[in-house]
mmCIF file of C-alpha atoms and ligand atoms in Angstrom:
data_model
loop_
_atom_site.group_PDB
_atom_site.id
_atom_site.type_symbol
_atom_site.label_atom_id
_atom_site.label_comp_id
_atom_site.label_asym_id
_atom_site.label_seq_id
_atom_site.Cartn_x
_atom_site.Cartn_y
_atom_site.Cartn_z
ATOM 1 C CA MET A 1 23.423 1.006 -7.385
ATOM 2 C CA SER A 2 21.418 -1.670 -5.698
ATOM 3 C CA VAL A 3 20.930 -3.307 -2.931
ATOM 4 C CA THR A 4 20.972 -7.588 -1.772
ATOM 5 C CA VAL A 5 18.602 -8.852 1.330
ATOM 6 C CA ARG A 6 19.058 -12.246 1.964
ATOM 7 C CA VAL A 7 16.321 -13.780 3.872
ATOM 8 C CA PRO A 8 15.931 -17.256 5.521
ATOM 9 C CA ALA A 9 13.400 -20.339 5.492
ATOM 10 C CA LYS A 10 11.749 -21.426 8.768
ATOM 11 C CA VAL A 11 10.104 -24.403 10.115
ATOM 12 C CA ASN A 12 7.487 -24.690 12.387
ATOM 13 C CA VAL A 13 9.512 -26.452 15.533
ATOM 14 C CA GLY A 14 5.642 -26.796 16.930
ATOM 15 C CA LEU A 15 3.068 -25.488 15.048
ATOM 16 C CA ALA A 16 -0.510 -25.284 17.013
ATOM 17 C CA VAL A 17 -3.671 -24.792 15.151
ATOM 18 C CA GLY A 18 -6.327 -23.413 17.314
ATOM 19 C CA PRO A 19 -10.687 -23.798 15.927
ATOM 20 C CA ALA A 20 -11.647 -21.438 12.541
ATOM 21 C CA ARG A 21 -11.962 -17.777 13.687
ATOM 22 C CA PRO A 22 -14.630 -15.793 12.175
ATOM 23 C CA ASP A 23 -12.403 -14.220 10.125
ATOM 24 C CA GLY A 24 -11.298 -17.904 8.353
ATOM 25 C CA PHE A 25 -8.207 -17.359 10.028
ATOM 26 C CA HIS A 26 -6.771 -20.338 12.745
ATOM 27 C CA ASP A 27 -5.119 -19.122 15.803
ATOM 28 C CA LEU A 28 -2.107 -20.435 16.232
ATOM 29 C CA ALA A 29 0.814 -20.758 18.472
ATOM 30 C CA ASN A 30 3.580 -21.148 16.599
ATOM 31 C CA VAL A 31 7.308 -21.589 16.789
ATOM 32 C CA PHE A 32 9.219 -20.619 13.692
ATOM 33 C CA LEU A 33 12.633 -21.223 13.965
ATOM 34 C CA ALA A 34 14.775 -19.718 10.600
ATOM 35 C CA VAL A 35 16.879 -22.270 8.657
ATOM 36 C CA GLY A 36 19.586 -21.566 6.737
ATOM 37 C CA LEU A 37 18.011 -22.132 3.206
ATOM 38 C CA HIS A 38 17.917 -18.659 1.540
ATOM 39 C CA ASP A 39 16.690 -16.379 -0.972
ATOM 40 C CA GLU A 40 18.504 -13.247 -2.324
ATOM 41 C CA VAL A 41 16.173 -9.767 -3.419
ATOM 42 C CA THR A 42 18.231 -7.734 -4.681
ATOM 43 C CA ALA A 43 16.937 -4.118 -5.698
ATOM 44 C CA ALA A 44 18.065 -1.588 -8.545
ATOM 45 C CA PRO A 45 16.433 1.572 -9.564
ATOM 46 C CA ALA A 46 14.362 0.764 -12.368
ATOM 47 C CA PRO A 47 11.574 3.449 -14.313
ATOM 48 C CA GLY A 48 8.506 1.310 -12.804
ATOM 49 C CA LEU A 49 7.891 -1.479 -10.873
ATOM 50 C CA GLU A 50 10.031 -5.010 -12.168
ATOM 51 C CA LEU A 51 10.273 -8.814 -10.918
ATOM 52 C CA THR A 52 12.413 -11.106 -11.989
ATOM 53 C CA CYS A 53 13.033 -14.251 -10.903
ATOM 54 C CA SER A 54 16.199 -17.069 -10.884
ATOM 55 C CA GLY A 55 16.828 -19.898 -9.152
ATOM 56 C CA PRO A 56 15.445 -23.919 -8.832
ATOM 57 C CA GLY A 57 11.818 -23.642 -9.052
ATOM 58 C CA ALA A 58 11.741 -20.046 -10.639
ATOM 59 C CA ARG A 59 9.163 -21.010 -13.140
ATOM 60 C CA GLN A 60 6.401 -21.592 -10.556
ATOM 61 C CA VAL A 61 7.510 -18.011 -9.027
ATOM 62 C CA PRO A 62 4.696 -15.621 -10.436
ATOM 63 C CA LEU A 63 5.848 -12.670 -11.044
ATOM 64 C CA ASP A 64 2.638 -10.283 -11.841
ATOM 65 C CA GLY A 65 1.422 -8.035 -8.916
ATOM 66 C CA THR A 66 0.750 -11.117 -7.002
ATOM 67 C CA ASN A 67 3.706 -11.499 -6.192
ATOM 68 C CA LEU A 68 4.765 -10.583 -2.319
ATOM 69 C CA ALA A 69 7.832 -9.025 -3.411
ATOM 70 C CA ALA A 70 6.073 -7.043 -5.437
ATOM 71 C CA ARG A 71 3.253 -6.415 -3.011
ATOM 72 C CA ALA A 72 5.409 -4.995 -0.364
ATOM 73 C CA ALA A 73 7.192 -2.824 -2.583
ATOM 74 C CA ARG A 74 3.847 -1.247 -3.821
ATOM 75 C CA LEU A 75 3.392 -1.664 0.486
ATOM 76 C CA LEU A 76 5.960 0.399 1.928
ATOM 77 C CA ALA A 77 6.409 3.074 -1.764
ATOM 78 C CA GLY A 78 2.775 3.551 -0.779
ATOM 79 C CA ARG A 79 3.491 4.502 2.826
ATOM 80 C CA HIS A 80 5.816 7.395 1.863
ATOM 81 C CA GLY A 81 3.774 8.307 -0.879
ATOM 82 C CA LEU A 82 6.929 7.239 -3.472
ATOM 83 C CA ALA A 83 6.010 5.318 -6.685
ATOM 84 C CA PRO A 84 7.207 1.797 -6.833
ATOM 85 C CA ASP A 85 10.380 2.520 -8.694
ATOM 86 C CA VAL A 86 12.288 -0.449 -8.771
ATOM 87 C CA HIS A 87 13.834 -3.157 -10.797
ATOM 88 C CA LEU A 88 13.116 -6.516 -8.096
ATOM 89 C CA HIS A 89 15.118 -9.822 -8.461
ATOM 90 C CA ILE A 90 14.488 -12.958 -6.446
ATOM 91 C CA ALA A 91 17.820 -15.659 -6.659
ATOM 92 C CA LYS A 92 15.169 -18.493 -5.646
ATOM 93 C CA ASP A 93 16.837 -21.494 -3.398
ATOM 94 C CA ILE A 94 13.549 -21.235 -0.816
ATOM 95 C CA PRO A 95 11.213 -24.411 -2.453
ATOM 96 C CA VAL A 96 8.612 -22.880 -3.481
ATOM 97 C CA ALA A 97 4.697 -23.538 -2.069
ATOM 98 C CA GLY A 98 6.826 -25.854 0.000
ATOM 99 C CA GLY A 99 5.750 -24.696 3.753
ATOM 100 C CA MET A 100 9.010 -23.028 4.407
ATOM 101 C CA ALA A 101 7.668 -19.480 4.131
ATOM 102 C CA GLY A 102 9.207 -18.537 0.650
ATOM 103 C CA GLY A 103 7.028 -16.010 -0.496
ATOM 104 C CA SER A 104 7.143 -14.338 2.947
ATOM 105 C CA ALA A 105 10.904 -14.412 3.653
ATOM 106 C CA ASP A 106 10.923 -12.583 0.053
ATOM 107 C CA ALA A 107 8.143 -10.078 1.222
ATOM 108 C CA ALA A 108 10.139 -9.389 3.855
ATOM 109 C CA GLY A 109 13.341 -8.937 1.610
ATOM 110 C CA ALA A 110 12.162 -6.492 -0.597
ATOM 111 C CA LEU A 111 10.931 -4.494 2.282
ATOM 112 C CA VAL A 112 14.286 -4.124 3.609
ATOM 113 C CA ALA A 113 16.032 -3.485 0.087
ATOM 114 C CA CYS A 114 13.759 -1.246 -1.441
ATOM 115 C CA ASP A 115 13.578 0.857 2.081
ATOM 116 C CA ALA A 116 17.859 1.090 1.375
ATOM 117 C CA LEU A 117 17.801 1.888 -1.968
ATOM 118 C CA TRP A 118 15.326 4.316 -1.351
ATOM 119 C CA GLY A 119 16.197 6.204 1.860
ATOM 120 C CA THR A 120 13.049 5.692 3.464
ATOM 121 C CA GLY A 121 14.363 5.212 6.929
ATOM 122 C CA THR A 122 11.751 3.122 7.849
ATOM 123 C CA SER A 123 12.130 1.326 11.294
ATOM 124 C CA GLU A 124 12.086 -1.889 12.668
ATOM 125 C CA ALA A 125 8.490 -1.255 14.266
ATOM 126 C CA GLU A 126 6.884 0.178 11.391
ATOM 127 C CA LEU A 127 8.631 -2.771 9.002
ATOM 128 C CA LEU A 128 6.987 -5.364 11.821
ATOM 129 C CA ASP A 129 3.696 -3.255 10.872
ATOM 130 C CA LEU A 130 3.903 -3.750 7.159
ATOM 131 C CA CYS A 131 5.074 -7.618 7.101
ATOM 132 C CA ALA A 132 2.054 -8.254 9.191
ATOM 133 C CA GLU A 133 -0.015 -6.137 6.652
ATOM 134 C CA LEU A 134 1.840 -8.847 4.223
ATOM 135 C CA GLY A 135 1.185 -12.346 5.219
ATOM 136 C CA SER A 136 0.637 -14.013 8.809
ATOM 137 C CA ASP A 137 4.392 -15.540 8.255
ATOM 138 C CA VAL A 138 6.157 -12.185 6.657
ATOM 139 C CA PRO A 139 7.607 -10.668 10.241
ATOM 140 C CA PHE A 140 8.721 -14.099 11.310
ATOM 141 C CA SER A 141 10.821 -13.674 8.293
ATOM 142 C CA LEU A 142 12.048 -10.086 8.746
ATOM 143 C CA LEU A 143 13.239 -11.791 13.279
ATOM 144 C CA GLY A 144 14.710 -14.541 11.553
ATOM 145 C CA GLY A 145 16.122 -17.304 15.045
ATOM 146 C CA ALA A 146 13.144 -18.403 16.762
ATOM 147 C CA ALA A 147 10.151 -16.602 18.580
ATOM 148 C CA LEU A 148 6.564 -17.679 19.517
ATOM 149 C CA GLY A 149 3.232 -15.812 16.717
ATOM 150 C CA ARG A 150 0.398 -15.536 18.203
ATOM 151 C CA GLY A 151 -2.838 -14.314 17.200
ATOM 152 C CA ARG A 152 -2.192 -15.956 12.945
ATOM 153 C CA GLY A 153 1.188 -16.167 13.742
ATOM 154 C CA GLU A 154 1.508 -12.395 13.150
ATOM 155 C CA LEU A 155 2.330 -11.301 16.876
ATOM 156 C CA LEU A 156 5.881 -12.610 17.469
ATOM 157 C CA THR A 157 7.906 -13.562 21.069
ATOM 158 C CA PRO A 158 11.609 -14.026 20.310
ATOM 159 C CA LEU A 159 12.852 -17.109 21.668
ATOM 160 C CA PRO A 160 16.099 -17.715 22.938
ATOM 161 C CA VAL A 161 17.880 -20.488 21.631
ATOM 162 C CA GLY A 162 20.563 -22.241 23.083
ATOM 163 C CA GLY A 163 22.733 -23.548 20.801
ATOM 164 C CA THR A 164 23.187 -24.806 16.507
ATOM 165 C CA PHE A 165 20.078 -27.358 15.543
ATOM 166 C CA HIS A 166 20.704 -29.525 12.009
ATOM 167 C CA TRP A 167 18.407 -30.486 9.951
ATOM 168 C CA VAL A 168 17.900 -32.182 6.533
ATOM 169 C CA PHE A 169 15.073 -30.887 4.513
ATOM 170 C CA ALA A 170 13.283 -32.719 2.086
ATOM 171 C CA VAL A 171 12.486 -31.371 -1.248
ATOM 172 C CA ALA A 172 9.312 -32.835 -3.302
ATOM 173 C CA ASP A 173 7.823 -32.125 -6.412
ATOM 174 C CA GLY A 174 5.111 -29.928 -6.650
ATOM 175 C CA GLY A 175 4.095 -27.383 -3.816
ATOM 176 C CA LEU A 176 0.803 -28.071 -1.743
ATOM 177 C CA SER A 177 -1.852 -24.489 -1.022
ATOM 178 C CA THR A 178 -1.936 -22.994 2.360
ATOM 179 C CA PRO A 179 -5.269 -22.800 2.131
ATOM 180 C CA ALA A 180 -6.079 -26.544 1.248
ATOM 181 C CA VAL A 181 -3.977 -27.534 3.793
ATOM 182 C CA TYR A 182 -6.113 -25.004 6.034
ATOM 183 C CA ARG A 183 -9.708 -26.627 4.833
ATOM 184 C CA GLU A 184 -8.113 -29.931 5.271
ATOM 185 C CA PHE A 185 -7.716 -29.612 8.531
ATOM 186 C CA ASP A 186 -10.938 -28.353 9.255
ATOM 187 C CA ARG A 187 -12.340 -31.237 7.529
ATOM 188 C CA LEU A 188 -10.638 -33.474 9.755
ATOM 189 C CA ALA A 189 -11.153 -31.964 12.422
ATOM 190 C CA GLN A 190 -15.509 -31.225 12.047
ATOM 191 C CA ASP A 191 -16.439 -34.267 14.486
ATOM 192 C CA ARG A 192 -14.151 -32.924 17.935
ATOM 193 C CA THR A 193 -13.505 -29.479 19.577
ATOM 194 C CA VAL A 194 -10.264 -27.969 18.539
ATOM 195 C CA PRO A 195 -8.564 -26.656 21.805
ATOM 196 C CA PRO A 196 -7.141 -23.507 22.178
ATOM 197 C CA PRO A 197 -3.460 -23.623 20.581
ATOM 198 C CA GLU A 198 -0.671 -23.635 23.270
ATOM 199 C CA ALA A 199 3.218 -23.656 22.847
ATOM 200 C CA SER A 200 4.447 -26.859 24.594
ATOM 201 C CA ALA A 201 6.769 -25.680 27.906
ATOM 202 C CA GLY A 202 9.227 -27.980 26.763
ATOM 203 C CA LEU A 203 9.654 -27.333 23.276
ATOM 204 C CA LEU A 204 10.477 -23.879 25.037
ATOM 205 C CA ALA A 205 13.436 -25.230 26.820
ATOM 206 C CA ALA A 206 15.141 -27.546 24.523
ATOM 207 C CA LEU A 207 15.064 -24.755 22.079
ATOM 208 C CA ARG A 208 16.896 -22.596 25.072
ATOM 209 C CA ASP A 209 19.025 -25.479 25.788
ATOM 210 C CA GLY A 210 20.466 -26.606 22.606
ATOM 211 C CA ASP A 211 18.751 -29.460 23.141
ATOM 212 C CA ALA A 212 18.444 -31.743 19.875
ATOM 213 C CA ALA A 213 16.819 -34.910 22.004
ATOM 214 C CA ALA A 214 14.395 -32.895 23.470
ATOM 215 C CA LEU A 215 13.540 -31.009 20.448
ATOM 216 C CA ALA A 216 13.252 -33.830 18.698
ATOM 217 C CA ALA A 217 10.666 -35.612 21.473
ATOM 218 C CA ALA A 218 9.061 -32.016 21.482
ATOM 219 C CA LEU A 219 8.061 -31.258 17.748
ATOM 220 C CA ALA A 220 4.703 -30.925 16.572
ATOM 221 C CA ASN A 221 2.565 -30.126 13.515
ATOM 222 C CA ASP A 222 -0.821 -29.829 13.703
ATOM 223 C CA LEU A 223 -1.395 -29.226 10.160
ATOM 224 C CA GLN A 224 0.606 -32.306 9.371
ATOM 225 C CA PRO A 225 -2.283 -34.819 9.651
ATOM 226 C CA ALA A 226 -4.239 -32.634 6.813
ATOM 227 C CA ALA A 227 -0.666 -32.747 4.476
ATOM 228 C CA LEU A 228 -0.521 -36.494 4.393
ATOM 229 C CA SER A 229 -4.151 -36.374 4.305
ATOM 230 C CA LEU A 230 -3.284 -34.514 0.738
ATOM 231 C CA ARG A 231 -0.611 -36.184 0.087
ATOM 232 C CA PRO A 232 0.049 -39.999 1.345
ATOM 233 C CA ALA A 233 3.173 -40.419 0.111
ATOM 234 C CA LEU A 234 4.682 -37.957 2.279
ATOM 235 C CA ALA A 235 4.633 -41.103 5.003
ATOM 236 C CA ASP A 236 7.149 -42.240 2.730
ATOM 237 C CA THR A 237 9.509 -39.640 2.887
ATOM 238 C CA LEU A 238 9.035 -39.428 6.951
ATOM 239 C CA ALA A 239 9.635 -42.599 6.974
ATOM 240 C CA ALA A 240 12.896 -43.402 5.281
ATOM 241 C CA GLY A 241 14.195 -40.280 7.020
ATOM 242 C CA ARG A 242 13.896 -41.553 10.441
ATOM 243 C CA ALA A 243 14.850 -45.070 9.141
ATOM 244 C CA ALA A 244 18.185 -43.323 8.699
ATOM 245 C CA GLY A 245 18.650 -41.872 11.966
ATOM 246 C CA ALA A 246 17.381 -38.819 12.447
ATOM 247 C CA LEU A 247 15.913 -38.146 15.989
ATOM 248 C CA ALA A 248 12.868 -36.727 14.530
ATOM 249 C CA ALA A 249 10.807 -36.261 11.211
ATOM 250 C CA LEU A 250 7.589 -34.222 10.226
ATOM 251 C CA VAL A 251 6.161 -32.344 7.780
ATOM 252 C CA SER A 252 7.565 -28.475 7.608
ATOM 253 C CA GLY A 253 4.209 -26.009 7.824
ATOM 254 C CA SER A 254 2.110 -26.616 5.475
ATOM 255 C CA GLY A 255 4.307 -29.640 3.661
ATOM 256 C CA PRO A 256 4.995 -30.686 1.402
ATOM 257 C CA THR A 257 8.782 -29.971 2.630
ATOM 258 C CA CYS A 258 9.575 -32.531 5.023
ATOM 259 C CA ALA A 259 11.930 -31.681 8.009
ATOM 260 C CA PHE A 260 14.406 -34.391 9.659
ATOM 261 C CA LEU A 261 16.366 -33.058 12.835
ATOM 262 C CA THR A 262 19.520 -34.627 13.142
ATOM 263 C CA ALA A 263 22.109 -35.264 16.096
ATOM 264 C CA ASP A 264 25.548 -33.890 14.294
ATOM 265 C CA ALA A 265 26.596 -32.775 10.756
ATOM 266 C CA SER A 266 27.487 -36.215 10.482
ATOM 267 C CA ALA A 267 24.204 -37.725 10.651
ATOM 268 C CA ALA A 268 22.886 -35.013 8.604
ATOM 269 C CA THR A 269 24.452 -36.060 5.719
ATOM 270 C CA GLU A 270 24.335 -39.307 5.899
ATOM 271 C CA VAL A 271 20.299 -38.928 6.550
ATOM 272 C CA ALA A 272 19.751 -36.821 3.505
ATOM 273 C CA GLY A 273 22.579 -39.448 1.496
ATOM 274 C CA ALA A 274 19.702 -42.068 2.709
ATOM 275 C CA LEU A 275 16.755 -39.846 1.318
ATOM 276 C CA THR A 276 18.146 -38.918 -2.193
ATOM 277 C CA ALA A 277 18.499 -42.132 -2.186
ATOM 278 C CA SER A 278 14.957 -43.773 -1.699
ATOM 279 C CA GLY A 279 13.280 -42.248 -3.683
ATOM 280 C CA THR A 280 10.510 -40.643 -2.201
ATOM 281 C CA CYS A 281 11.889 -36.921 -2.463
ATOM 282 C CA ARG A 282 13.552 -34.691 -5.397
ATOM 283 C CA THR A 283 16.820 -33.322 -3.309
ATOM 284 C CA ALA A 284 17.429 -33.185 0.404
ATOM 285 C CA ARG A 285 19.338 -30.468 1.793
ATOM 286 C CA VAL A 286 21.041 -30.064 4.478
ATOM 287 C CA THR A 287 21.457 -26.836 6.629
ATOM 288 C CA THR A 288 21.552 -25.521 10.472
ATOM 289 C CA ALA A 289 19.546 -23.585 12.961
ATOM 290 C CA PRO A 290 18.683 -20.778 14.055
ATOM 291 C CA ALA A 291 19.769 -18.625 10.520
ATOM 292 C CA PRO A 292 19.093 -14.217 11.370
ATOM 293 C CA GLY A 293 16.511 -12.796 9.610
ATOM 294 C CA ALA A 294 16.679 -10.716 6.430
ATOM 295 C CA THR A 295 20.201 -8.935 6.201
ATOM 296 C CA LEU A 296 21.463 -6.476 3.764
ATOM 297 C CA LEU A 297 24.309 -7.955 1.971
ATOM 298 C CA PRO A 298 27.740 -5.409 2.083
HETATM 299 P P1 LIG B 301 4.023 -20.990 3.991
HETATM 300 O O1 LIG B 301 4.898 -22.082 4.284
HETATM 301 O O2 LIG B 301 4.509 -18.785 4.029
HETATM 302 O O3 LIG B 301 3.003 -21.524 4.313
HETATM 303 P P2 LIG B 301 4.659 -21.701 1.504
HETATM 304 O O4 LIG B 301 6.029 -21.811 1.603
HETATM 305 O O5 LIG B 301 3.906 -23.253 1.807
HETATM 306 O O6 LIG B 301 4.349 -21.090 2.170
HETATM 307 P P3 LIG B 301 5.680 -20.212 -0.963
HETATM 308 O O7 LIG B 301 6.884 -20.271 -1.390
HETATM 309 O O8 LIG B 301 5.147 -18.612 -0.123
HETATM 310 O O9 LIG B 301 4.873 -21.106 0.083
HETATM 311 O O10 LIG B 301 4.267 -19.503 -1.466
HETATM 312 C C1 LIG B 301 2.516 -20.045 -1.732
HETATM 313 C C2 LIG B 301 2.350 -19.340 -3.531
HETATM 314 O O11 LIG B 301 2.770 -18.195 -3.104
HETATM 315 C C3 LIG B 301 3.335 -19.927 -4.596
HETATM 316 O O12 LIG B 301 2.030 -21.123 -4.855
HETATM 317 C C4 LIG B 301 3.375 -18.754 -5.598
HETATM 318 O O13 LIG B 301 1.851 -18.719 -6.225
HETATM 319 C C5 LIG B 301 2.919 -17.380 -4.572
HETATM 320 N N1 LIG B 301 4.354 -16.531 -4.831
HETATM 321 C C6 LIG B 301 3.441 -15.298 -3.996
HETATM 322 N N2 LIG B 301 5.238 -14.370 -4.667
HETATM 323 C C7 LIG B 301 5.609 -15.621 -3.798
HETATM 324 C C8 LIG B 301 7.468 -15.652 -4.032
HETATM 325 N N3 LIG B 301 8.058 -14.265 -4.247
HETATM 326 N N4 LIG B 301 8.343 -16.622 -4.133
HETATM 327 C C9 LIG B 301 7.385 -17.514 -3.854
HETATM 328 N N5 LIG B 301 5.867 -18.072 -4.267
HETATM 329 C C10 LIG B 301 5.413 -17.105 -4.107
#
């Protein structure tokens, strides 16, 4: 018997980053939107904790104890006084180290899959607590949809979304380290006062109304200058998508994946074709949002 959980990637449609805190983290006003690129985490009985991974980018995924899915299994087992006996398989389709929270998605998926396999009956509130212990983006991977994250991003308020948005994601060659991007943010901010982070009212209204043009006007990512500083070629990717008719372009989270909001499905196909032809990215993926959170597959 095995169980499989599908988990979505995310794009930050509004990422306001506050000053560095004494603990090194930054207070955020982080508006997450789950998008229809997915990993699938399958949990099956095993004599100990085993981990395998397949799919594009699988070779970049660590298969040791640092893997977030393995950490999730150990955390849940420990909470219930069990041994973490499970074979976890990650079918990976979310770009690795791409600013789309793939590792966080796998952690949320592993929690839900192991909970079902072991029959531990963990409530959603307890699962959210475990998610927050595993990482700032993990609670959102569990919930999906759209949400405002405060604190490090883990204190979530779900947000209403009034329609379907059409996106293209330009996947880069190689990843960017999230901690390195935050260090670059701090370096670029050293001569200015960073204001407290706020989510824009216009952004929340655009999501609520399902208004792509308004969302395009409100997209904002405070990490984008840092990601561009570390990877200047991303400016060419953003420009290529804009020139092809995207309503707006931005770096996804800490990058290097670039996100393009389009008016409809046919514009998305056109932008993806132009991005691929431009040679400014490895591949371009078309999808929609919002996507549901971690979902047990039948
Ligand atoms: P975020 O947007 O949450 O900052 P990201 O999408 O940029 O993250 P991830 O794909 O989550 O990046 O991976 C970041 C690093 O985490 C990888 O380089 C890898 O070493 C490590 N990692 C641990 N577990 C996983 C996992 N299950 N899948 C992918 N990477 C993992």
